[in-house]
Amino acid sequence: MLPRIICYTPMSSSHEPSVSAHKLYAPSVSRPLVRRQALLNLLRQRSDARLVVLQAPAGHGKTTTLIQIKQQCEADGSLTGWFTLDEADNDPRRLFPHLGALINQLAPDLEIDVPELRGRHRTDWMIEALRRLPQQSALFFDEFQALSSPELLRFFREFSERLPENVRLYIGSRSIPDIGLPRSIVEGRGVLILAEELRFSLSEALAFFADAIDLDLTPTEIETIHRRTEGWPAALQLFRLSLKRASVRARLQEPELPRPRELTDYLVDNVVATQPPQVREFLLRTSVLTRLCAPLCEAVTGYTGAQNMLLQLEQAGLFLRSLDAELRWFKYHSLFATCLADQLAIRDPQAFTDAHRRAAEWYEKRGMHAETLHHAIACGDYALAAQTLDRWASQLIPEGRLITVERWAQQLPWDAIAQHPSLMVKIAWAYIFLRRHRPLAPLLEKIRELERSARLDANIVMSMAAISADNVEEAFARSERFELDQPRSRGFQAFELGAAGNLAAYRALAENAFDRSAELLAQALQHSERAPAPFSGGYNAAVAAVAALLQGDLHTALARFRRFATEAQPLLDRSVAAAAMYACYLWALYEANELDTADTIYGQHHDIIVESTLADFTAVALLAMARIDDARSRRTQADERLQELESLAQANGWTRLSCLVVGERMRRALAAGHVDYARTLATAMPHAGTTPSRWRLFADDLGNPLYARIQLAIESSQHNLAEQLIESARIDAGSRPYRQMRLHILQAKNNARAGQDRSAERALREALRLAAPGGFVRAFVEEASTLAPLLARIATGEPTDASAFTRGLLEPCGIYHGAEPSPPPCEPLTERELAILGLLAQGVSNKQMAHRLVLSENTVKFHLKNIYAKLGVDSRLRAITVARRHGLIG
């Protein structure tokens, strides 16, 4: 038998720092810069602009111009901060610690905390932190083109639009950044400086060559160089470095030279040719390095004395700049490095590969995973790259740095990944959480193959793949094999066990085993803390709070959500754990009638909520928000919420959620009096929605399609059918007071419509008894058009334990008991309209109104439209509420 692989790779003892200091260090200047006075004057004239973008291809002097702007800001008394971006910054968990460090560098005495937030929270924090700065400040972001994440570009768009008055933002980029720049320019808040403006003028070119006394250039020669380079700064510098060669100088007399871009290779060749052999070799071999330090250069070249060499190259202006004040790390200009590396690859492919290989080995020994991966992939050492990513992913996955895992996995060939089963498992975790279905499929197929041959223990990740696909049967069957009692778990193993514990608790919740669910959540939390895996904390909090809600304790559920959102906020970022927590929080806020807070939470966290890994979390959030939109007369937005949920269900294969969407559309149609449309929708709903399932998944507690069928039966006056469906639903209600409450409300509605007032009152009293301890409000408001008279009678009747709660429901339900009636509407209602309004208050459908009043349904709709206009409302519930205030109905 082949050896069995356990996917618990030991974590590297060396953890990479969360903040790379060199990224926050503005390049030093080893020689005087040609002062870009025209540009500086332009910016002084546009002092009202908060956003300045320098956009041009490589070699146009964006960085050196930003340095001069920075120097001018400092001379004017402003605080300044610098940040050089790279591709790795597309992971929010890498970017935001750097932004926090950037702000703290501006004013260390303020001791500004740096929480890891999401969405608008991030912008709010940045704006507030910058407002606290004691003086005018300028932030400089270089190499901005490296940023491609839509989420982070949205952040910078919002950030740039809301910059406080004491801050200016300067950006250098090879492409125009998608951060709302056109709008900023139109509104006068932004300035765009393009390549044409960054090119040197003739006077600037003359100043540039003025101190090159050894070249003895004539003004005519400088004018020729300027004309043929079109003022391109990089080409001017290359000319300056290569003009010592007679052949280069002689070409100035030729009628035509290559265009500026074509000059690059020619000039770089000549720059290198003017150097001593050892310097030439050093330049070529180290050109493959993204950044340089003396020990690394010595490992790559085999030469000693690299520190002196680096200092000499910087002093000579050979496109090398230091990255720190201690002169330890350096970086070539990207244009220069690319040309040199291309030359090395063409002239000596073996030397090119060897340089990358040596760099990869040097970085590997120091536990610098990102650099190891870069060079290992460049030299084709995919085995080393896969081993490195396997080790690093053991840290990245628990921390939630999924985008980093995805970025590197995409650069590895499939064969290299397939040779490392434990790496396959970790990449699968990232793809599951990020919902990358296409690349995930072959991974899962290969993992299943290894499982069948007993070569891989991947039960936990496969169970998570199943539940993310809403394959509940497979996920819960696999959960039976979890071995959670492992008190010594650490690292990635602890992360997996924490996730397994959360899934097992989710299953226990679906079985109404609330005590068992709580035990499993506690066990999962212990594993997550040993990982450490803050990534899992949101799931844990969400399931625990939902358990409280289902048991009728809404107050405890809300308290848990609020505590987690406050205390654990620094642990949350772009994580599906945060998505789970906030999704369920919205549901609880809706039930408590805290609609303003729900609107705020949704606006801040929409992006991650709709990215939630599990179907039920997404469903309760969007269903709750659709109902909030309806409650606030935002019908178009409510339609959009359901359309979004339906699209997510289709994209992820969540057929159960598609059924929930149909049920919710039926409920809304019935609430608006469109019984025929609801009946049409019902024919499209799978009948599985009416059958008690083995598992009681919590999205059904809010949006059970069976409830919609009950509502349809009630509105169709099929009261016996409604009674049968309610009794069928009670089988699933089990020990869930929340479900029981909603079913008693439906029972009360059915009985009231059937004219059985005593039975209706008994059912409603039972619903109130169940709802009162937790403070559930919206379930009653949803049916206020029918139940309001009963609620008013109960509120003024014999006192009970639920009396105070019942009285508190009157106002949300539009009942203003004991209040003076408001003045009548400006335009009185006709007798026919008053009759229709009375039927409306009884919950009678449009079709039934037409039958009772011997009118066409279109005529009823016409009268309803007039009623709404006279009362200044746009829905049935609001019409009833306003009519009661005016004393038009009882």
PDB file of N, CA and C in Angstrom, residues 322-385:
ATOM      1  N   SER A 322      18.503  53.339  -3.229  1.00  0.00           N
ATOM      2  CA  SER A 322      18.422  52.650  -1.938  1.00  0.00           C
ATOM      3  C   SER A 322      16.977  52.615  -1.457  1.00  0.00           C
ATOM      4  N   LEU A 323      16.671  51.579  -0.678  1.00  0.00           N
ATOM      5  CA  LEU A 323      15.319  51.395  -0.158  1.00  0.00           C
ATOM      6  C   LEU A 323      15.219  51.665   1.333  1.00  0.00           C
ATOM      7  N   ASP A 324      16.325  52.005   1.963  1.00  0.00           N
ATOM      8  CA  ASP A 324      16.278  52.286   3.400  1.00  0.00           C
ATOM      9  C   ASP A 324      17.400  53.252   3.761  1.00  0.00           C
ATOM     10  N   ALA A 325      17.258  53.855   4.913  1.00  0.00           N
ATOM     11  CA  ALA A 325      18.241  54.850   5.350  1.00  0.00           C
ATOM     12  C   ALA A 325      19.578  54.218   5.682  1.00  0.00           C
ATOM     13  N   GLU A 326      19.577  52.929   6.028  1.00  0.00           N
ATOM     14  CA  GLU A 326      20.819  52.241   6.398  1.00  0.00           C
ATOM     15  C   GLU A 326      21.596  51.757   5.183  1.00  0.00           C
ATOM     16  N   LEU A 327      21.037  51.949   3.982  1.00  0.00           N
ATOM     17  CA  LEU A 327      21.683  51.529   2.724  1.00  0.00           C
ATOM     18  C   LEU A 327      21.955  50.030   2.716  1.00  0.00           C
ATOM     19  N   ARG A 328      20.967  49.263   3.192  1.00  0.00           N
ATOM     20  CA  ARG A 328      21.096  47.801   3.159  1.00  0.00           C
ATOM     21  C   ARG A 328      20.439  47.223   1.909  1.00  0.00           C
ATOM     22  N   TRP A 329      19.270  47.752   1.579  1.00  0.00           N
ATOM     23  CA  TRP A 329      18.518  47.223   0.440  1.00  0.00           C
ATOM     24  C   TRP A 329      18.458  48.262  -0.671  1.00  0.00           C
ATOM     25  N   PHE A 330      18.512  47.760  -1.914  1.00  0.00           N
ATOM     26  CA  PHE A 330      18.503  48.622  -3.093  1.00  0.00           C
ATOM     27  C   PHE A 330      17.556  48.033  -4.140  1.00  0.00           C
ATOM     28  N   LYS A 331      17.272  48.851  -5.151  1.00  0.00           N
ATOM     29  CA  LYS A 331      16.389  48.401  -6.232  1.00  0.00           C
ATOM     30  C   LYS A 331      16.799  49.083  -7.529  1.00  0.00           C
ATOM     31  N   TYR A 332      16.852  48.292  -8.627  1.00  0.00           N
ATOM     32  CA  TYR A 332      17.098  48.867  -9.945  1.00  0.00           C
ATOM     33  C   TYR A 332      15.817  49.524 -10.463  1.00  0.00           C
ATOM     34  N   HIS A 333      15.985  50.516 -11.307  1.00  0.00           N
ATOM     35  CA  HIS A 333      14.839  51.032 -12.055  1.00  0.00           C
ATOM     36  C   HIS A 333      14.305  49.887 -12.910  1.00  0.00           C
ATOM     37  N   SER A 334      12.991  49.720 -12.932  1.00  0.00           N
ATOM     38  CA  SER A 334      12.397  48.554 -13.598  1.00  0.00           C
ATOM     39  C   SER A 334      12.747  48.492 -15.080  1.00  0.00           C
ATOM     40  N   LEU A 335      12.801  49.639 -15.747  1.00  0.00           N
ATOM     41  CA  LEU A 335      13.137  49.649 -17.169  1.00  0.00           C
ATOM     42  C   LEU A 335      14.553  49.141 -17.397  1.00  0.00           C
ATOM     43  N   PHE A 336      15.484  49.608 -16.607  1.00  0.00           N
ATOM     44  CA  PHE A 336      16.885  49.209 -16.715  1.00  0.00           C
ATOM     45  C   PHE A 336      17.040  47.721 -16.396  1.00  0.00           C
ATOM     46  N   ALA A 337      16.401  47.284 -15.305  1.00  0.00           N
ATOM     47  CA  ALA A 337      16.519  45.885 -14.898  1.00  0.00           C
ATOM     48  C   ALA A 337      15.940  44.955 -15.949  1.00  0.00           C
ATOM     49  N   THR A 338      14.805  45.335 -16.524  1.00  0.00           N
ATOM     50  CA  THR A 338      14.172  44.486 -17.538  1.00  0.00           C
ATOM     51  C   THR A 338      15.068  44.331 -18.757  1.00  0.00           C
ATOM     52  N   CYS A 339      15.659  45.427 -19.199  1.00  0.00           N
ATOM     53  CA  CYS A 339      16.561  45.355 -20.359  1.00  0.00           C
ATOM     54  C   CYS A 339      17.763  44.464 -20.066  1.00  0.00           C
ATOM     55  N   LEU A 340      18.363  44.635 -18.887  1.00  0.00           N
ATOM     56  CA  LEU A 340      19.521  43.817 -18.525  1.00  0.00           C
ATOM     57  C   LEU A 340      19.149  42.344 -18.417  1.00  0.00           C
ATOM     58  N   ALA A 341      18.028  42.063 -17.758  1.00  0.00           N
ATOM     59  CA  ALA A 341      17.621  40.668 -17.581  1.00  0.00           C
ATOM     60  C   ALA A 341      17.316  40.019 -18.925  1.00  0.00           C
ATOM     61  N   ASP A 342      16.693  40.776 -19.825  1.00  0.00           N
ATOM     62  CA  ASP A 342      16.422  40.238 -21.163  1.00  0.00           C
ATOM     63  C   ASP A 342      17.728  39.916 -21.887  1.00  0.00           C
ATOM     64  N   GLN A 343      18.708  40.804 -21.748  1.00  0.00           N
ATOM     65  CA  GLN A 343      20.013  40.549 -22.365  1.00  0.00           C
ATOM     66  C   GLN A 343      20.639  39.279 -21.807  1.00  0.00           C
ATOM     67  N   LEU A 344      20.594  39.140 -20.479  1.00  0.00           N
ATOM     68  CA  LEU A 344      21.196  37.965 -19.850  1.00  0.00           C
ATOM     69  C   LEU A 344      20.507  36.692 -20.320  1.00  0.00           C
ATOM     70  N   ALA A 345      19.175  36.722 -20.410  1.00  0.00           N
ATOM     71  CA  ALA A 345      18.428  35.533 -20.821  1.00  0.00           C
ATOM     72  C   ALA A 345      18.763  35.130 -22.253  1.00  0.00           C
ATOM     73  N   ILE A 346      19.020  36.125 -23.115  1.00  0.00           N
ATOM     74  CA  ILE A 346      19.333  35.827 -24.517  1.00  0.00           C
ATOM     75  C   ILE A 346      20.782  35.376 -24.680  1.00  0.00           C
ATOM     76  N   ARG A 347      21.704  36.089 -24.031  1.00  0.00           N
ATOM     77  CA  ARG A 347      23.127  35.808 -24.225  1.00  0.00           C
ATOM     78  C   ARG A 347      23.589  34.573 -23.470  1.00  0.00           C
ATOM     79  N   ASP A 348      23.046  34.363 -22.278  1.00  0.00           N
ATOM     80  CA  ASP A 348      23.509  33.242 -21.453  1.00  0.00           C
ATOM     81  C   ASP A 348      22.329  32.693 -20.651  1.00  0.00           C
ATOM     82  N   PRO A 349      21.459  31.904 -21.285  1.00  0.00           N
ATOM     83  CA  PRO A 349      20.269  31.385 -20.595  1.00  0.00           C
ATOM     84  C   PRO A 349      20.608  30.633 -19.315  1.00  0.00           C
ATOM     85  N   GLN A 350      21.740  29.915 -19.321  1.00  0.00           N
ATOM     86  CA  GLN A 350      22.110  29.160 -18.127  1.00  0.00           C
ATOM     87  C   GLN A 350      22.430  30.097 -16.961  1.00  0.00           C
ATOM     88  N   ALA A 351      23.129  31.202 -17.261  1.00  0.00           N
ATOM     89  CA  ALA A 351      23.446  32.172 -16.210  1.00  0.00           C
ATOM     90  C   ALA A 351      22.171  32.828 -15.673  1.00  0.00           C
ATOM     91  N   PHE A 352      21.225  33.085 -16.559  1.00  0.00           N
ATOM     92  CA  PHE A 352      19.940  33.664 -16.150  1.00  0.00           C
ATOM     93  C   PHE A 352      19.223  32.730 -15.175  1.00  0.00           C
ATOM     94  N   THR A 353      19.142  31.460 -15.544  1.00  0.00           N
ATOM     95  CA  THR A 353      18.482  30.471 -14.680  1.00  0.00           C
ATOM     96  C   THR A 353      19.233  30.308 -13.370  1.00  0.00           C
ATOM     97  N   ASP A 354      20.559  30.276 -13.460  1.00  0.00           N
ATOM     98  CA  ASP A 354      21.383  30.083 -12.262  1.00  0.00           C
ATOM     99  C   ASP A 354      21.218  31.244 -11.280  1.00  0.00           C
ATOM    100  N   ALA A 355      21.107  32.468 -11.807  1.00  0.00           N
ATOM    101  CA  ALA A 355      20.930  33.632 -10.928  1.00  0.00           C
ATOM    102  C   ALA A 355      19.619  33.520 -10.151  1.00  0.00           C
ATOM    103  N   HIS A 356      18.553  33.143 -10.846  1.00  0.00           N
ATOM    104  CA  HIS A 356      17.268  32.959 -10.166  1.00  0.00           C
ATOM    105  C   HIS A 356      17.341  31.808  -9.156  1.00  0.00           C
ATOM    106  N   ARG A 357      18.010  30.725  -9.538  1.00  0.00           N
ATOM    107  CA  ARG A 357      18.095  29.563  -8.639  1.00  0.00           C
ATOM    108  C   ARG A 357      18.836  29.929  -7.358  1.00  0.00           C
ATOM    109  N   ARG A 358      19.956  30.632  -7.504  1.00  0.00           N
ATOM    110  CA  ARG A 358      20.729  31.031  -6.317  1.00  0.00           C
ATOM    111  C   ARG A 358      19.925  31.984  -5.429  1.00  0.00           C
ATOM    112  N   ALA A 359      19.196  32.886  -6.069  1.00  0.00           N
ATOM    113  CA  ALA A 359      18.368  33.816  -5.293  1.00  0.00           C
ATOM    114  C   ALA A 359      17.282  33.056  -4.532  1.00  0.00           C
ATOM    115  N   ALA A 360      16.661  32.087  -5.193  1.00  0.00           N
ATOM    116  CA  ALA A 360      15.612  31.300  -4.538  1.00  0.00           C
ATOM    117  C   ALA A 360      16.168  30.560  -3.333  1.00  0.00           C
ATOM    118  N   GLU A 361      17.353  29.971  -3.484  1.00  0.00           N
ATOM    119  CA  GLU A 361      17.963  29.230  -2.373  1.00  0.00           C
ATOM    120  C   GLU A 361      18.318  30.168  -1.218  1.00  0.00           C
ATOM    121  N   TRP A 362      18.804  31.356  -1.556  1.00  0.00           N
ATOM    122  CA  TRP A 362      19.172  32.321  -0.511  1.00  0.00           C
ATOM    123  C   TRP A 362      17.934  32.745   0.287  1.00  0.00           C
ATOM    124  N   TYR A 363      16.862  33.060  -0.424  1.00  0.00           N
ATOM    125  CA  TYR A 363      15.631  33.477   0.253  1.00  0.00           C
ATOM    126  C   TYR A 363      15.011  32.331   1.048  1.00  0.00           C
ATOM    127  N   GLU A 364      15.108  31.110   0.505  1.00  0.00           N
ATOM    128  CA  GLU A 364      14.501  29.975   1.206  1.00  0.00           C
ATOM    129  C   GLU A 364      15.144  29.778   2.577  1.00  0.00           C
ATOM    130  N   LYS A 365      16.457  29.908   2.639  1.00  0.00           N
ATOM    131  CA  LYS A 365      17.152  29.714   3.916  1.00  0.00           C
ATOM    132  C   LYS A 365      16.715  30.739   4.956  1.00  0.00           C
ATOM    133  N   ARG A 366      16.225  31.854   4.498  1.00  0.00           N
ATOM    134  CA  ARG A 366      15.829  32.919   5.422  1.00  0.00           C
ATOM    135  C   ARG A 366      14.314  32.978   5.634  1.00  0.00           C
ATOM    136  N   GLY A 367      13.606  31.987   5.110  1.00  0.00           N
ATOM    137  CA  GLY A 367      12.161  31.923   5.319  1.00  0.00           C
ATOM    138  C   GLY A 367      11.383  33.042   4.661  1.00  0.00           C
ATOM    139  N   MET A 368      11.924  33.606   3.588  1.00  0.00           N
ATOM    140  CA  MET A 368      11.244  34.702   2.883  1.00  0.00           C
ATOM    141  C   MET A 368      10.485  34.085   1.706  1.00  0.00           C
ATOM    142  N   HIS A 369       9.246  33.692   1.990  1.00  0.00           N
ATOM    143  CA  HIS A 369       8.514  32.811   1.084  1.00  0.00           C
ATOM    144  C   HIS A 369       8.163  33.466  -0.248  1.00  0.00           C
ATOM    145  N   ALA A 370       7.692  34.704  -0.226  1.00  0.00           N
ATOM    146  CA  ALA A 370       7.265  35.336  -1.471  1.00  0.00           C
ATOM    147  C   ALA A 370       8.426  35.446  -2.457  1.00  0.00           C
ATOM    148  N   GLU A 371       9.581  35.881  -1.961  1.00  0.00           N
ATOM    149  CA  GLU A 371      10.756  36.010  -2.830  1.00  0.00           C
ATOM    150  C   GLU A 371      11.238  34.644  -3.310  1.00  0.00           C
ATOM    151  N   THR A 372      11.187  33.642  -2.432  1.00  0.00           N
ATOM    152  CA  THR A 372      11.572  32.287  -2.837  1.00  0.00           C
ATOM    153  C   THR A 372      10.694  31.818  -3.983  1.00  0.00           C
ATOM    154  N   LEU A 373       9.396  32.015  -3.843  1.00  0.00           N
ATOM    155  CA  LEU A 373       8.467  31.593  -4.892  1.00  0.00           C
ATOM    156  C   LEU A 373       8.753  32.308  -6.206  1.00  0.00           C
ATOM    157  N   HIS A 374       8.967  33.612  -6.141  1.00  0.00           N
ATOM    158  CA  HIS A 374       9.215  34.383  -7.361  1.00  0.00           C
ATOM    159  C   HIS A 374      10.407  33.820  -8.131  1.00  0.00           C
ATOM    160  N   HIS A 375      11.506  33.614  -7.448  1.00  0.00           N
ATOM    161  CA  HIS A 375      12.718  33.171  -8.149  1.00  0.00           C
ATOM    162  C   HIS A 375      12.664  31.686  -8.501  1.00  0.00           C
ATOM    163  N   ALA A 376      12.030  30.880  -7.677  1.00  0.00           N
ATOM    164  CA  ALA A 376      11.909  29.454  -7.998  1.00  0.00           C
ATOM    165  C   ALA A 376      11.075  29.266  -9.258  1.00  0.00           C
ATOM    166  N   ILE A 377       9.995  30.014  -9.380  1.00  0.00           N
ATOM    167  CA  ILE A 377       9.162  29.923 -10.579  1.00  0.00           C
ATOM    168  C   ILE A 377       9.929  30.445 -11.790  1.00  0.00           C
ATOM    169  N   ALA A 378      10.683  31.525 -11.610  1.00  0.00           N
ATOM    170  CA  ALA A 378      11.432  32.115 -12.729  1.00  0.00           C
ATOM    171  C   ALA A 378      12.482  31.168 -13.285  1.00  0.00           C
ATOM    172  N   CYS A 379      13.086  30.346 -12.416  1.00  0.00           N
ATOM    173  CA  CYS A 379      14.118  29.422 -12.908  1.00  0.00           C
ATOM    174  C   CYS A 379      13.548  28.038 -13.207  1.00  0.00           C
ATOM    175  N   GLY A 380      12.229  27.891 -13.079  1.00  0.00           N
ATOM    176  CA  GLY A 380      11.597  26.618 -13.404  1.00  0.00           C
ATOM    177  C   GLY A 380      11.729  25.557 -12.337  1.00  0.00           C
ATOM    178  N   ASP A 381      12.127  25.946 -11.138  1.00  0.00           N
ATOM    179  CA  ASP A 381      12.226  24.976 -10.041  1.00  0.00           C
ATOM    180  C   ASP A 381      10.866  24.898  -9.347  1.00  0.00           C
ATOM    181  N   TYR A 382       9.933  24.230 -10.014  1.00  0.00           N
ATOM    182  CA  TYR A 382       8.569  24.193  -9.499  1.00  0.00           C
ATOM    183  C   TYR A 382       8.444  23.318  -8.265  1.00  0.00           C
ATOM    184  N   ALA A 383       9.361  22.380  -8.109  1.00  0.00           N
ATOM    185  CA  ALA A 383       9.326  21.559  -6.894  1.00  0.00           C
ATOM    186  C   ALA A 383       9.589  22.432  -5.669  1.00  0.00           C
ATOM    187  N   LEU A 384      10.614  23.282  -5.760  1.00  0.00           N
ATOM    188  CA  LEU A 384      10.908  24.191  -4.650  1.00  0.00           C
ATOM    189  C   LEU A 384       9.755  25.169  -4.445  1.00  0.00           C
ATOM    190  N   ALA A 385       9.193  25.666  -5.541  1.00  0.00           N
ATOM    191  CA  ALA A 385       8.075  26.609  -5.431  1.00  0.00           C
ATOM    192  C   ALA A 385       6.887  25.956  -4.734  1.00  0.00           C
TER     193      ALA A 385
END
